[in-house]
Coordinates of C-alpha atoms (C1' of nucleotides) in Angstrom, one line a residue:
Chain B
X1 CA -47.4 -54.3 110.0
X2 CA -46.3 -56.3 107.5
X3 CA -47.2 -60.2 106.5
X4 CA -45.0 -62.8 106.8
X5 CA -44.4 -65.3 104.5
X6 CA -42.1 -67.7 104.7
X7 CA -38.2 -68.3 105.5
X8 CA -35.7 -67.4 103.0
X9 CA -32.8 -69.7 101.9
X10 CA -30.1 -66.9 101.2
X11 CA -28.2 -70.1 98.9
X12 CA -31.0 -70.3 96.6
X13 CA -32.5 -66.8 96.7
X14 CA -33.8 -65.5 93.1
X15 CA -32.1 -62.2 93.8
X16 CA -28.9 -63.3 95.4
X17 CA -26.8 -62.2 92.5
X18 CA -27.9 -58.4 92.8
X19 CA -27.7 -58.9 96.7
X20 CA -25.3 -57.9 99.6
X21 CA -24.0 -62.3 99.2
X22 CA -23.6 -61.9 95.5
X23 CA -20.3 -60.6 96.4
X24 CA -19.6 -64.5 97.8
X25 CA -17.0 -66.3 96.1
X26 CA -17.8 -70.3 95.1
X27 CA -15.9 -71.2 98.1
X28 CA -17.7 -68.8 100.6
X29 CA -20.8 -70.3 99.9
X30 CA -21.3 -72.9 102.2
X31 CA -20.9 -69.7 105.2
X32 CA -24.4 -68.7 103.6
X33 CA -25.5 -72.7 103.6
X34 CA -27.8 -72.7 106.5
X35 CA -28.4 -68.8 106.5
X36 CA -31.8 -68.3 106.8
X37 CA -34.2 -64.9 106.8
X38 CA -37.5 -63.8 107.1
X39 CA -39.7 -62.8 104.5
X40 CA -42.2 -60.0 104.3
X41 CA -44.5 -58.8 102.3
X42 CA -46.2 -54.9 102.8
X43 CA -49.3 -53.0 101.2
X44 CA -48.9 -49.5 99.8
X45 CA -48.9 -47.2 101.9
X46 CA -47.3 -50.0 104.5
X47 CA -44.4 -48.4 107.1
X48 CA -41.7 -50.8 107.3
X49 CA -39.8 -48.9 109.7
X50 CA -40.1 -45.4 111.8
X51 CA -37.0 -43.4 111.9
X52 CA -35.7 -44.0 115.4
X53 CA -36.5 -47.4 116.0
X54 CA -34.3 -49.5 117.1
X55 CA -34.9 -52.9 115.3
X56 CA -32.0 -55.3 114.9
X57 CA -32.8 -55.3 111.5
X58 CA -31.1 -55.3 108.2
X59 CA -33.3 -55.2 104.8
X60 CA -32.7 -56.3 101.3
X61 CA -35.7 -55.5 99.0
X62 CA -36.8 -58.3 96.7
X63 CA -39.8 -56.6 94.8
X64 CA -41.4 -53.4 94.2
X65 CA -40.5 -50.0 95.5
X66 CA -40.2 -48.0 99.1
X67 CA -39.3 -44.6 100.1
X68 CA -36.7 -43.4 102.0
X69 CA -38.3 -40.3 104.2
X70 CA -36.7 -37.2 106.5
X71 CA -38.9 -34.9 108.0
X72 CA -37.7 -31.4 109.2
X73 CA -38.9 -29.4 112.5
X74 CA -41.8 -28.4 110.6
X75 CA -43.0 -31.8 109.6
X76 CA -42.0 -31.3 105.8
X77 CA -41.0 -34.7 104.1
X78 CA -38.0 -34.9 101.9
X79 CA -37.5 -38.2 100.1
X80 CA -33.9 -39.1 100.2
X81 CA -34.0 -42.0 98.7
X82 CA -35.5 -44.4 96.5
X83 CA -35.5 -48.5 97.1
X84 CA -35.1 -50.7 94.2
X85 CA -35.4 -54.4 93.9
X86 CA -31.4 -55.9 95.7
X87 CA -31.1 -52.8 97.4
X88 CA -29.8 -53.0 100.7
X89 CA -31.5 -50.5 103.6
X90 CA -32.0 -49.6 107.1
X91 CA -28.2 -50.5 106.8
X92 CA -26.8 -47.4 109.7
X93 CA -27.7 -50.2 112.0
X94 CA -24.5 -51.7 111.1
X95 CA -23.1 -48.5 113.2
X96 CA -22.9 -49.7 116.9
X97 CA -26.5 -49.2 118.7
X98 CA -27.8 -46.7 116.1
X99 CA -31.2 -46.3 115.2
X100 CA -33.1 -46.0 111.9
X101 CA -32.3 -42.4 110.1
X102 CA -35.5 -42.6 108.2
X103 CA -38.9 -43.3 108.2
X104 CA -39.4 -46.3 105.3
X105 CA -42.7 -46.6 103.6
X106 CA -43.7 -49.2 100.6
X107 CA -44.8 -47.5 97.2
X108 CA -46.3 -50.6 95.9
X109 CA -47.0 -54.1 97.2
X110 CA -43.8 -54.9 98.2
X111 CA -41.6 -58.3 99.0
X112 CA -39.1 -57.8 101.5
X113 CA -36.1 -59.8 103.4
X114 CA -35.5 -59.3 106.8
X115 CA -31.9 -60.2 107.7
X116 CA -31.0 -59.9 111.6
X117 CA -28.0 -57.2 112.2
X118 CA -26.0 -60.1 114.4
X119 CA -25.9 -62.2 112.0
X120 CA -24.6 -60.6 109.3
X121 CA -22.0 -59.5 111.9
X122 CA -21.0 -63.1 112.2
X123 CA -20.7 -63.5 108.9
X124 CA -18.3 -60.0 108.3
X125 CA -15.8 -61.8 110.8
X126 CA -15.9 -64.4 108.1
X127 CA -15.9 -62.8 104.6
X128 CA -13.9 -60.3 104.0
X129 CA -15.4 -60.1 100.9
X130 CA -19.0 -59.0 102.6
X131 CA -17.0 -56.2 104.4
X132 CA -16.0 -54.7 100.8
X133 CA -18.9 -54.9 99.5
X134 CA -20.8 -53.5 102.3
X135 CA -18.4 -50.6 102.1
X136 CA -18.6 -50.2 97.9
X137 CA -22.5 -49.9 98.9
X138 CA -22.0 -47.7 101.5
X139 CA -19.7 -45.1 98.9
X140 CA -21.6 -45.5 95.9
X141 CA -24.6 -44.4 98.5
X142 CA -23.0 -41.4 99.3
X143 CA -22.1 -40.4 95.3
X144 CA -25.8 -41.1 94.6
X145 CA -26.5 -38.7 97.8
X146 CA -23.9 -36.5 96.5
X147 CA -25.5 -36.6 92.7
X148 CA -29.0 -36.1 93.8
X149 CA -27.7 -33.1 95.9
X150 CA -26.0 -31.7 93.2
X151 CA -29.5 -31.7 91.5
X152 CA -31.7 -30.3 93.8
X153 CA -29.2 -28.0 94.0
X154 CA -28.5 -26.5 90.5
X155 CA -31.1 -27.4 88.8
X156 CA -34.2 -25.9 87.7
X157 CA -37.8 -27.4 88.6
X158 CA -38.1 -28.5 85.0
X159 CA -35.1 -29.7 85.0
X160 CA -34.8 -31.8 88.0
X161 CA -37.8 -33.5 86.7
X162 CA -36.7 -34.4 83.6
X163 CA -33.3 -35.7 85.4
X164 CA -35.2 -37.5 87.5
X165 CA -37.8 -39.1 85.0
X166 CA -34.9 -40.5 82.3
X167 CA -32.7 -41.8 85.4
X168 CA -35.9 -43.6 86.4
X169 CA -37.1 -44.8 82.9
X170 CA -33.3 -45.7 82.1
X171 CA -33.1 -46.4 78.3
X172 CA -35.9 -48.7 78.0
X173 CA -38.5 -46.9 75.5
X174 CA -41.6 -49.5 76.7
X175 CA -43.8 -48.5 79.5
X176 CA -42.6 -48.5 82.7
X177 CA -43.7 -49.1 85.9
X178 CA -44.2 -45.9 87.5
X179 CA -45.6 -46.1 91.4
X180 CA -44.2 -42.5 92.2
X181 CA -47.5 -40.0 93.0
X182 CA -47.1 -36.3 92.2
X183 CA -46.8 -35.9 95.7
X184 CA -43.8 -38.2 96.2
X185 CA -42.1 -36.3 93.0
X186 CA -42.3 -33.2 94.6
X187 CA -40.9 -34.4 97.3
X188 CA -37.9 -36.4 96.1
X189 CA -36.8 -33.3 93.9
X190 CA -37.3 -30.5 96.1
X191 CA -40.3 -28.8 94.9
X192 CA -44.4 -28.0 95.3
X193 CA -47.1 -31.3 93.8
X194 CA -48.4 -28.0 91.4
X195 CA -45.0 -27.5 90.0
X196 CA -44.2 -31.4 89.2
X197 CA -48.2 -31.4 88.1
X198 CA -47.7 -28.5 85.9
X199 CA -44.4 -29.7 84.2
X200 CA -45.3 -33.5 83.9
X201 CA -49.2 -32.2 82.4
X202 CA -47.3 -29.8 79.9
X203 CA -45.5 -32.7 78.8
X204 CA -48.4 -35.3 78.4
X205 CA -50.1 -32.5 76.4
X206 CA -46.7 -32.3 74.0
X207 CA -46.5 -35.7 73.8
X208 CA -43.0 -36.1 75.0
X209 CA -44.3 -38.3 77.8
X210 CA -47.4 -40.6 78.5
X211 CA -48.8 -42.3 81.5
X212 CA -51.7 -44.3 82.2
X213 CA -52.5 -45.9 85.1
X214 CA -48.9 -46.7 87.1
X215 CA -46.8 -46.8 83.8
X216 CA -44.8 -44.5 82.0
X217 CA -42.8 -44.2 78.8
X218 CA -40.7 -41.5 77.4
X219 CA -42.1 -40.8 73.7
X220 CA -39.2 -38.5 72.7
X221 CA -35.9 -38.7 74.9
X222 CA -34.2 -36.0 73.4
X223 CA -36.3 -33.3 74.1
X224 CA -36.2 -34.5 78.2
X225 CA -32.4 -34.3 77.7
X226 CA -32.3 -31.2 76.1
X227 CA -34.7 -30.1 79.1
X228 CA -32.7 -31.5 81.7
X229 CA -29.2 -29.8 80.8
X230 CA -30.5 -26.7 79.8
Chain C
X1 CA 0.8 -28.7 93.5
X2 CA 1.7 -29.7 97.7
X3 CA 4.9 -29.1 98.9
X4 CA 6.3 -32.3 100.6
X5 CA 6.8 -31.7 104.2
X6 CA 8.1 -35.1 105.7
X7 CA 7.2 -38.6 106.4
X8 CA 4.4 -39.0 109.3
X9 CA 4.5 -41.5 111.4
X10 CA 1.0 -43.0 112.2
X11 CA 1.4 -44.3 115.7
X12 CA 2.7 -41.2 117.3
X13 CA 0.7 -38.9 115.3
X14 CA -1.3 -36.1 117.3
X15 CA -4.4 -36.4 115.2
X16 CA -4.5 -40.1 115.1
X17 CA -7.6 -40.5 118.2
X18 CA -9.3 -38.1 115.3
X19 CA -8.2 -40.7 112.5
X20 CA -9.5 -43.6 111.2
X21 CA -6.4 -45.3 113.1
X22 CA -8.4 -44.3 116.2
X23 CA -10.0 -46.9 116.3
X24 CA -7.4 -49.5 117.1
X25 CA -7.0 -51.4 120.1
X26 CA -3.9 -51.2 122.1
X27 CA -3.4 -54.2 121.2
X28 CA -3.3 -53.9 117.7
X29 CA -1.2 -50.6 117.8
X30 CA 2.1 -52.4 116.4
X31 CA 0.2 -53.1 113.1
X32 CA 1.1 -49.2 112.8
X33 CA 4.8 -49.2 114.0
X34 CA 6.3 -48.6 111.2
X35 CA 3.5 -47.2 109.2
X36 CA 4.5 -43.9 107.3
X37 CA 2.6 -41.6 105.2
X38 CA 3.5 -38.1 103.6
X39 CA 2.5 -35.5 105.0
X40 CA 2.3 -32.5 102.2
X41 CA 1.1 -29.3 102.5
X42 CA -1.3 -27.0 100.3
X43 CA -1.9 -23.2 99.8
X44 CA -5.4 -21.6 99.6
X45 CA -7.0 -22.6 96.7
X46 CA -4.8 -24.8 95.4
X47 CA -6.1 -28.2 94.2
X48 CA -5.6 -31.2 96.0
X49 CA -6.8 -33.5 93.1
X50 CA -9.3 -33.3 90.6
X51 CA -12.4 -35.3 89.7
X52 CA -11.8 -38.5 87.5
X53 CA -7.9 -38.6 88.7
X54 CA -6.5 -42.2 89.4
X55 CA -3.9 -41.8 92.0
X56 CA -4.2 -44.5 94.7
X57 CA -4.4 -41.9 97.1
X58 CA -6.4 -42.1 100.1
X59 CA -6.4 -38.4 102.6
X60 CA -6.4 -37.7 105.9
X61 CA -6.7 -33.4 106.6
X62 CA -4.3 -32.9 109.3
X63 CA -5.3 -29.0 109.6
X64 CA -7.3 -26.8 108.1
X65 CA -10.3 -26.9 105.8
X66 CA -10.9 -28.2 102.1
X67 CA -14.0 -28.4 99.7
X68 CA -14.9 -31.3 97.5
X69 CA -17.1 -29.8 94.6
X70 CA -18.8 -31.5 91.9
X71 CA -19.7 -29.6 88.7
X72 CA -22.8 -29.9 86.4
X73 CA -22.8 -30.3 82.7
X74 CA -23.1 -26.5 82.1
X75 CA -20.3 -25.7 84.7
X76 CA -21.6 -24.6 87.5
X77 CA -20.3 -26.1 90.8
X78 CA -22.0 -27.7 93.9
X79 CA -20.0 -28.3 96.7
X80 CA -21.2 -31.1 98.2
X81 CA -18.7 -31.5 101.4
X82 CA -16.6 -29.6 104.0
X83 CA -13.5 -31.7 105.2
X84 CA -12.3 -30.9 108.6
X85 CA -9.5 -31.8 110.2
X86 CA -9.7 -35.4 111.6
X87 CA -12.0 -36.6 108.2
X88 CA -11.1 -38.8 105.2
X89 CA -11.2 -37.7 102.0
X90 CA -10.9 -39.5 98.8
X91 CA -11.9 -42.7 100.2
X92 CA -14.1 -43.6 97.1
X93 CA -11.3 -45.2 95.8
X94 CA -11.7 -48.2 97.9
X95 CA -14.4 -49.2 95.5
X96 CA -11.9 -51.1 93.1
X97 CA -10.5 -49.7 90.8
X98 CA -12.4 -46.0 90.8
X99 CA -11.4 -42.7 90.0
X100 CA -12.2 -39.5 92.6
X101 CA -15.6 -38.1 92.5
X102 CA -15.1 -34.5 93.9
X103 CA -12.6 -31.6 92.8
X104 CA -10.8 -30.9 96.5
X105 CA -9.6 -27.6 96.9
X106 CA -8.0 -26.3 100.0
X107 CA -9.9 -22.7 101.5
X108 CA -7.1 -21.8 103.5
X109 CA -3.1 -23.6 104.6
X110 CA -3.8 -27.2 105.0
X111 CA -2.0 -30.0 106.1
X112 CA -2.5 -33.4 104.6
X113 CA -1.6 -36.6 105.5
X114 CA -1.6 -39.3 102.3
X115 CA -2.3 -43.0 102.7
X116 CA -1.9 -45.5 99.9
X117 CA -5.4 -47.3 98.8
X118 CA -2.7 -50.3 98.6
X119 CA -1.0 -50.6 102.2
X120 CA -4.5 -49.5 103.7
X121 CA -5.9 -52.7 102.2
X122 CA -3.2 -54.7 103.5
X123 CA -4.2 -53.6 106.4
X124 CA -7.9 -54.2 106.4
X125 CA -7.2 -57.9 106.2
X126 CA -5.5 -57.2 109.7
X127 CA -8.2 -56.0 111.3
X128 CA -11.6 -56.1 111.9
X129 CA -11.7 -52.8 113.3
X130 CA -10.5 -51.0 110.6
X131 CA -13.1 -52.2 108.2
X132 CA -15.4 -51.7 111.1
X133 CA -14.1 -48.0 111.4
X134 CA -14.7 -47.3 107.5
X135 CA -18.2 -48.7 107.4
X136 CA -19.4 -46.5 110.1
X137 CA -17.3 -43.3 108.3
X138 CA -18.8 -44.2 105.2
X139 CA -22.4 -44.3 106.9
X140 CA -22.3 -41.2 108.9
X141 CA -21.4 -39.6 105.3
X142 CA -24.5 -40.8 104.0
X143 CA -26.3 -39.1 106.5
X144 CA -24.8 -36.0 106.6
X145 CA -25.1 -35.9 103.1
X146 CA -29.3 -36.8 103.0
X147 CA -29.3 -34.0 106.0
X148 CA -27.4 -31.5 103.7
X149 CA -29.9 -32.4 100.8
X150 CA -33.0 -32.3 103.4
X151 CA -31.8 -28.6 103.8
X152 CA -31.4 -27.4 100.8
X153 CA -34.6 -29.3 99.3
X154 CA -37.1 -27.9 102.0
X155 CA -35.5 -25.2 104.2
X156 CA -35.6 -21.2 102.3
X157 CA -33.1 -19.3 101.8
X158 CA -32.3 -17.6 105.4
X159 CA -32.9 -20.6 107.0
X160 CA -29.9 -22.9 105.0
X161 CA -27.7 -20.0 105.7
X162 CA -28.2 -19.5 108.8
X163 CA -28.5 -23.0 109.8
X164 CA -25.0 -23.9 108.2
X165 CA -23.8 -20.7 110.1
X166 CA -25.0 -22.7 113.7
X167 CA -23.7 -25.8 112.4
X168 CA -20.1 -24.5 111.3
X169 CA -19.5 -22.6 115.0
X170 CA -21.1 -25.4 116.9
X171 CA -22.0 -24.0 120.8
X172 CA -18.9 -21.6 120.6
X173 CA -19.5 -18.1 121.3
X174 CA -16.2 -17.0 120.9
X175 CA -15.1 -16.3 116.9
X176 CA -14.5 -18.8 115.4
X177 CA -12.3 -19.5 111.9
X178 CA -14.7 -19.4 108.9
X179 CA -12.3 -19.6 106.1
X180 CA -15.6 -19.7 103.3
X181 CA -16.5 -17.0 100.9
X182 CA -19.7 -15.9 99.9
X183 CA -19.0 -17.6 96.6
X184 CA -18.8 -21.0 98.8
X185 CA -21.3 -20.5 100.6
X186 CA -23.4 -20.1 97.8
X187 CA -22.1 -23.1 96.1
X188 CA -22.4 -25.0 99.2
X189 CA -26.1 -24.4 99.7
X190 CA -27.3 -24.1 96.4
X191 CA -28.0 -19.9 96.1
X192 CA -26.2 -17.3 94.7
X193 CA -23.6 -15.2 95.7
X194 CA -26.2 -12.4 96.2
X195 CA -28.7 -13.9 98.2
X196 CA -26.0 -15.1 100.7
X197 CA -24.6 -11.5 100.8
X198 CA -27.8 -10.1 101.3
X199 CA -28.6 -12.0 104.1
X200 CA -25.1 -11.8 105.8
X201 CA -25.0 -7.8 105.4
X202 CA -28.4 -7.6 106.7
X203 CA -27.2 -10.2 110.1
X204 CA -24.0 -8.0 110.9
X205 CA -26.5 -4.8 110.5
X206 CA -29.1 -6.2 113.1
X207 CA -25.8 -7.3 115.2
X208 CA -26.7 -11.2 115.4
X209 CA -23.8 -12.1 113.9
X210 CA -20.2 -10.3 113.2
X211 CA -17.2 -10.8 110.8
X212 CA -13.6 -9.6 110.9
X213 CA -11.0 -11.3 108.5
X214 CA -12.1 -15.0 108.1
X215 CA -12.9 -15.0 112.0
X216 CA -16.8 -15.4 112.7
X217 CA -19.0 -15.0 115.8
X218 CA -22.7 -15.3 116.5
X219 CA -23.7 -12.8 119.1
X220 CA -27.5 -14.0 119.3
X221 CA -27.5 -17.9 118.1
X222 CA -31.4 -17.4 119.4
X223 CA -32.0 -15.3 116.6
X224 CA -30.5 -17.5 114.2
X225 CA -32.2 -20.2 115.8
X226 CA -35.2 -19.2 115.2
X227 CA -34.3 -17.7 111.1
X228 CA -33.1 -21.2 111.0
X229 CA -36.3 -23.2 111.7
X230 CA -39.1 -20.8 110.6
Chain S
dC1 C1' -74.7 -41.5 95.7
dG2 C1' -71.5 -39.0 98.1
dC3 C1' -67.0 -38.5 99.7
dA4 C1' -62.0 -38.5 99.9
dG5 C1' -57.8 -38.2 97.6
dG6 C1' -54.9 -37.4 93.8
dG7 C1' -54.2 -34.6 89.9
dT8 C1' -54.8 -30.3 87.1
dT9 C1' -55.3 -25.5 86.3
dG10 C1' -55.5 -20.4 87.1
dA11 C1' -54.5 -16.0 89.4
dC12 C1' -51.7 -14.0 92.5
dT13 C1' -47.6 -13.4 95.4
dA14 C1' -43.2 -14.0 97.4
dA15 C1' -38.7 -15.4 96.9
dG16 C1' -34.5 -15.5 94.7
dT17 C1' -32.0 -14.7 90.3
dT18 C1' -30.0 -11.7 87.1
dC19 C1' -27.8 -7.7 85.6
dA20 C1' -25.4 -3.8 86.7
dA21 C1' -23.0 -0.6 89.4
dC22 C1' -19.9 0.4 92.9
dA23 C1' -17.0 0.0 97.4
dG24 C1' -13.2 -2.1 99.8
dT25 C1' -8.9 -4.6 99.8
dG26 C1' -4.7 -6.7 98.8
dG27 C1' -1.2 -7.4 95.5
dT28 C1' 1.9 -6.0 91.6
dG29 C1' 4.9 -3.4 89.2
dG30 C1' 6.6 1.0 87.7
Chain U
dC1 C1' 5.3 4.8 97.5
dC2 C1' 1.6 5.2 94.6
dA3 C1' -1.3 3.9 90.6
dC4 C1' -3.5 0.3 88.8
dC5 C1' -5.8 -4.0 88.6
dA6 C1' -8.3 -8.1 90.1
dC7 C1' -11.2 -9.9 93.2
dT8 C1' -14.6 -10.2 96.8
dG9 C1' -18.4 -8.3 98.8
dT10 C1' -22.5 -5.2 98.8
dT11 C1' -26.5 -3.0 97.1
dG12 C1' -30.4 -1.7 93.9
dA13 C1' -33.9 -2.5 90.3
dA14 C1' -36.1 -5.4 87.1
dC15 C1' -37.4 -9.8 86.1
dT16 C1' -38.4 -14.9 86.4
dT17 C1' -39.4 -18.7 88.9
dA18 C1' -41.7 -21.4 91.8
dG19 C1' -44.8 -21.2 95.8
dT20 C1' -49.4 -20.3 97.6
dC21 C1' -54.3 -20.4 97.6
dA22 C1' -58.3 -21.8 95.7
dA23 C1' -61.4 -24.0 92.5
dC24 C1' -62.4 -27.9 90.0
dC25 C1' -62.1 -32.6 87.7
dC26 C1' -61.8 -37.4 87.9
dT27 C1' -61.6 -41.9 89.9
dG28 C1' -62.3 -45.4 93.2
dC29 C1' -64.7 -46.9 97.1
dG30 C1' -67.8 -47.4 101.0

DNA sequence: CGCAGGGTTGACTAAGTTCAACAGTGGTGG
DNA sequence: CCACCACTGTTGAACTTAGTCAACCCTGCG
């Protein structure tokens, strides 16, 4: 259930600066002196947490990748969101005695921060700089929601998937890494593993994509983009 | 574009348990003495603002209903919320310096109460609770919004309608106002105009659910129930 | 080696979209 | 007051898309 590894100095973290306390003026600093975490690694395929649990906890990822998951009545899983490194999650504990919404699950060997949901209480009384930026997380959440919505919800198959792949990819042209199973496509965009398997195949074969083994790269942009607003 | 319809005065105002000022202490009531907003009012259909706009505007609805929509490169529209009396609208633009995100557009009379981003922030340094109050708003959004998307990405056709049909009228079984077209129900759960008809025509045939000038009742929630989770 | 799991592919089917026609309703102006 | 128009909702038929079911390949692993 997940291995620890260690104590984290918040100060000197690697990743403070794309973090929850890179919002910390100089002068705030010292608040975050003595501020201390736990941190965790997980295996793919790892749960970090169940929807409904009821952990005091508060994450912030440092490496890799994890799902977000909802199931419906009938067991289905839609992935509503995606976890990158200084992401925040497991963050509706900040609403008064709530539990988890989701169930959280690592894509990759992941490296994760454990912050307790007390203490960064404390420290809200005292920055009201960690309050905005908790809240400008918190919106820009919802207008990714919102966006991803707006996707599933207009688009076709094809081109959700092509959305989905340049958003991912960003506008690097190298390889990158890719730890998203057909499976996990097809449910992040709405859709069957044969119709993601079908589009993504059709692609390899026209060369506009290319994977091998947990990397990807775009070979021709244009054509996904041309795809994608059809 | 809203008719002015006085000054409102926050500490006496009937909706304010509703409001994000509902969450103040008695004891912190006088920081809203002599707080006043406008109140303006809107017609059906008329625009309230429109994506991208830069008014530091922040909206409470006092009564009625209004859509935020978001539109696709190619036009179409998504609506990706339903404000109800009691919510907050336009509160992205407490991330600094941002513009809207949605076009709002009211479905029937509303009443509106406006807040500037400015004198709300003054406030925030005042109290805890208010910052408190938005954090939790903005994270119940996210999760409506991720249920919203859950819907539309796993649940068929019948079963988003009628599960939005058991959601708007709640445990009433009296009629109920349902100021939506088909058009914005369709919009709202990603189908088109016909499918929604389709399925409404063939719900008032069977009797489960009847419609007489923007009033709605469900006569056998069981049935819908049941469309809804098949 | 044999098995499990992920990915691919094909044939078929069901669901929903598209296009088109038409009914009902409310508003406008002659 | 009625004729006309615009708009919303309904219905049908043809068509397209994506889902379903099933077979098979490939890879990694015990």
């Amino acid at each position: 259930m997940g291995k620890f590894t260690g104590k984290g100095h918040c100060l000197t973290c690697p990743i403070r600066p794309a973090s929850l306390f890179g919002c910390l003026k100089e002068s705030e600093l010292p608040l975050i002196e003595h501020f201390q975490t736990r941190v965790v690694t997980f295996e793919p395929g790892e749960i970090i947490y169940n929807e409904g649990e009821r952990l005091g906890l508060i994450y912030t990822l440092r490496e890799g990748h994890i799902k977000l998951t909802k199931f419906n009545n009938e067991g289905n899983a839609q992935i509503v969101r995606l976890i990158r490194p200084g992401d925040l999650f497991g963050i509706e504990k900040l609403i008064n005695d709530s539990s988890y919404h989701h169930t959280a699950e690592a894509l990759e060997k992941v490296e994760i921060c454990q912050l307790s949901v007390d203490k960064l209480n404390d420290l809200r009384e005292q920055s009201g700089n960690i309050n905005q930026a908790i809240i400008e997380r918190a919106l820009l959440q919802v207008m990714k929601t919102e966006n991803h919505l707006t996707q599933v919800g207009l688009l076709k198959s094809d081109a959700r998937l092509a959305w989905f792949l340049m958003q991912w990819v960003g506008d690097k042209s190298d390889p990158v890494s890719f730890p998203i199973s057909r499976r996990d496509l097809a449910q992040y965009l709405g859709l069957t593993v044969e119709t993601v398997s079908r589009h993504t195949a059709q692609w390899k074969r026209s060369g506009v994509i290319s994977e091998s083994k947990n990397m990807l790269t775009i070979n021709n942009r244009q054509a996904l983009e041309s795809i994608s607003t059809k």
